[in-house]
mmCIF file of C-alpha atoms in Angstrom:
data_model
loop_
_atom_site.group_PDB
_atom_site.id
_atom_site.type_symbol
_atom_site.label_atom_id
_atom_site.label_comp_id
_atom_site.label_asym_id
_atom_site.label_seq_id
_atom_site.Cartn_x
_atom_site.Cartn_y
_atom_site.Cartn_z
ATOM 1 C CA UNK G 5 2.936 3.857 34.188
ATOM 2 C CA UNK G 6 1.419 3.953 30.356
ATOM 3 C CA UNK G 7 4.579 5.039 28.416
ATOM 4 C CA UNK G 8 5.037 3.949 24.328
ATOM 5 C CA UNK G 9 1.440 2.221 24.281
ATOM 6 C CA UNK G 10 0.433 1.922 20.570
ATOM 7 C CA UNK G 11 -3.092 3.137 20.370
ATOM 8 C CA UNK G 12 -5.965 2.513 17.835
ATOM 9 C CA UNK G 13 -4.336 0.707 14.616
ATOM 10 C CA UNK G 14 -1.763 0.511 12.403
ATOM 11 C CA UNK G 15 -2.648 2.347 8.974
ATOM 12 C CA UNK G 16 -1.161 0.917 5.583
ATOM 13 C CA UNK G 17 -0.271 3.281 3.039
ATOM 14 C CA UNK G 18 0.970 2.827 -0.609
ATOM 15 C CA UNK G 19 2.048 5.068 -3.535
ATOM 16 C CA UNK G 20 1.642 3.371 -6.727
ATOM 17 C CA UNK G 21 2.431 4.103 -10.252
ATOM 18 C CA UNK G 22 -0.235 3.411 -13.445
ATOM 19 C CA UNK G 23 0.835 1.279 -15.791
ATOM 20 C CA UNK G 24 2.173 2.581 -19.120
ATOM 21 C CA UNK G 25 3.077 1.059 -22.734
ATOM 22 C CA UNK G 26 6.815 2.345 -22.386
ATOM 23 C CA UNK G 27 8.658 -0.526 -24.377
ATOM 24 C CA UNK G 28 9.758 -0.735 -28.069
ATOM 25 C CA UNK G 29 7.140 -2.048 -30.740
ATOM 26 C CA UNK G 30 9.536 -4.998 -31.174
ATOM 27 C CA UNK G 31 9.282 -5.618 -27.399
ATOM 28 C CA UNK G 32 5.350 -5.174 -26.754
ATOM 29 C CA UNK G 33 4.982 -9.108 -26.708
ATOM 30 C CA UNK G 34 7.405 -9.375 -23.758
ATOM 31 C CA UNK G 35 6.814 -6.194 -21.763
ATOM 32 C CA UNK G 36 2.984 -5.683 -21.969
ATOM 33 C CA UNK G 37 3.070 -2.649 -19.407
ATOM 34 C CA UNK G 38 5.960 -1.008 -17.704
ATOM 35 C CA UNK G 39 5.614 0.821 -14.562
ATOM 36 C CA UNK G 40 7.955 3.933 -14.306
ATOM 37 C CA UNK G 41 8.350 6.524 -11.812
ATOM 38 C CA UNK G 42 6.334 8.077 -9.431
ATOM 39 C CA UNK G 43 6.614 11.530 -10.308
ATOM 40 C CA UNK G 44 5.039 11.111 -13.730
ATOM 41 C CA UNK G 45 2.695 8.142 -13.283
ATOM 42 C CA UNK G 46 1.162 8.068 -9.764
ATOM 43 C CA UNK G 47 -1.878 6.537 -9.587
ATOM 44 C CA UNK G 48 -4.133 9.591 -7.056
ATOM 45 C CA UNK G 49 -7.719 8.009 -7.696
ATOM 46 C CA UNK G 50 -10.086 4.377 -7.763
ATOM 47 C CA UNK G 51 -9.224 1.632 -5.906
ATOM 48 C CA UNK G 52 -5.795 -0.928 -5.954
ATOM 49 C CA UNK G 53 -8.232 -4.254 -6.310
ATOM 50 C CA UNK G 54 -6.244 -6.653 -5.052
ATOM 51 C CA UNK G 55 -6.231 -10.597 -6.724
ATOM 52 C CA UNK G 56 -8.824 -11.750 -4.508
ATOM 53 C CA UNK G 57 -10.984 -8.718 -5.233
ATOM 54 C CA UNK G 58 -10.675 -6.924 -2.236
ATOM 55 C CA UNK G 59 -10.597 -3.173 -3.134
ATOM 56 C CA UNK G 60 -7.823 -0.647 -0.840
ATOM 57 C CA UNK G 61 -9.405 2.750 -1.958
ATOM 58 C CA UNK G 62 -7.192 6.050 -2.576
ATOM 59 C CA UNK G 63 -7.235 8.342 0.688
ATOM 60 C CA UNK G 64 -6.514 12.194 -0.713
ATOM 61 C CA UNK G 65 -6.234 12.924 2.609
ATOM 62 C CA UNK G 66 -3.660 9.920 3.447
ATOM 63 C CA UNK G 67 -2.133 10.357 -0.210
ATOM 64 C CA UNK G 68 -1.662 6.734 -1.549
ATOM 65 C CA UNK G 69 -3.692 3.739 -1.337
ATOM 66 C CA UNK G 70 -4.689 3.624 2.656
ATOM 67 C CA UNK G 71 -6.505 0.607 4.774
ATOM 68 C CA UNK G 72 -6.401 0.128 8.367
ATOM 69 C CA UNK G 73 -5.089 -3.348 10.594
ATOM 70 C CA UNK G 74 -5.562 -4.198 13.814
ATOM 71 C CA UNK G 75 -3.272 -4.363 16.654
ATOM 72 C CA UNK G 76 -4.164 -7.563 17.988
ATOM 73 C CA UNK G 77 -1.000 -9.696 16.233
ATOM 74 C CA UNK G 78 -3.834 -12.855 16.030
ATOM 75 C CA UNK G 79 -5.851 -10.896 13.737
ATOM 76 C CA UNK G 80 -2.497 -8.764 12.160
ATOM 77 C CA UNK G 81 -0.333 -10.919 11.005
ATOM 78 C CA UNK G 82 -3.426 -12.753 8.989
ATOM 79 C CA UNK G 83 -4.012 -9.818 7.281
ATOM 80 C CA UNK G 84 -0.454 -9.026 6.531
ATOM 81 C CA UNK G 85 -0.440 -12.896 4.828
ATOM 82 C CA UNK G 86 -3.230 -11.616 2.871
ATOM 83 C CA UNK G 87 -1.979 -8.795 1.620
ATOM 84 C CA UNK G 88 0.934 -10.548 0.254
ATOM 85 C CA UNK G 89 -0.636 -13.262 -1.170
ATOM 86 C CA UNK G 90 -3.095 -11.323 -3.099
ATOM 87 C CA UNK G 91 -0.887 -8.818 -4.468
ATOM 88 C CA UNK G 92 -0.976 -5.625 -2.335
ATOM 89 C CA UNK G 93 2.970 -4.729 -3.146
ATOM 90 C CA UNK G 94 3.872 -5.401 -6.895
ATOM 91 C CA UNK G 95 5.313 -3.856 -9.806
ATOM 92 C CA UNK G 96 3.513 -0.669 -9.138
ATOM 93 C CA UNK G 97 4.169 -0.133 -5.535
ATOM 94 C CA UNK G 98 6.768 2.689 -5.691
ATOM 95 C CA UNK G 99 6.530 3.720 -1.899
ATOM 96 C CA UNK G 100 5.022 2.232 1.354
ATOM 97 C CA UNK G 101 4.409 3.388 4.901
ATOM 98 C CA UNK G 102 2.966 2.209 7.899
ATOM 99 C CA UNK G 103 1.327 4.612 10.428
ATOM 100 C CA UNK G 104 0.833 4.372 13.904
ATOM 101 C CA UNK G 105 0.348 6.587 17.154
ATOM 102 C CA UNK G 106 1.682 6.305 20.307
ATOM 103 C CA UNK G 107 0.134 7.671 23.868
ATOM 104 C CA UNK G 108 2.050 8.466 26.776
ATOM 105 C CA UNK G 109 0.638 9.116 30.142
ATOM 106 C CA UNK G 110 1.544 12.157 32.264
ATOM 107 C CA UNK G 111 3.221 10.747 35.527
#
């Protein structure tokens, strides 16, 4: 029986904010950018480039910042490593999802 069988891959997705010059004049040497809140400042176009160049485009349809991993946990968690180490979630990550789909056979 084929019950709760993850199917396809598992789809990252991230909101993000744009940075913004919020601090005080006196403060601009210690706070370069600020990243406020996701209402005002989301970031709905381009690509997040991550720190070893590798660009996650903007999906309109997925709304946020949207890449696909495999299932296969030997080729996963790699990827997952990556991410981390190269800066996927930072300052500017206000929200983040992961997507999946299940099947379940009739029987």
């Amino acid at each position: 029986l084929e019950v709760n069988r993850l199917v396809n891959s598992l789809v990252l997705v991230q909101r993000r904010v744009d940075p913004t010059d919020c601090s005080y004049p006196t403060m601009r040497g210690m706070y370069r950018e600020c990243y406020e809140d996701l209402e005002a400042h989301e970031a709905t176009r381009g690509n997040h480039t991550l720190t070893n160049g590798f660009a996650i485009p903007y999906s309109e349809r997925l709304q946020g910042f949207a890449l696909e991993v495999p299932l296969n946990p030997r080729l996963a968690l790699p990827a997952f490593d990556e991410l981390k180490e190269h800066g996927f979630w930072d300052a500017a990550t206000r929200e983040f999802t992961i997507r999946f789909a299940f099947h379940n056979s009739p029987g």
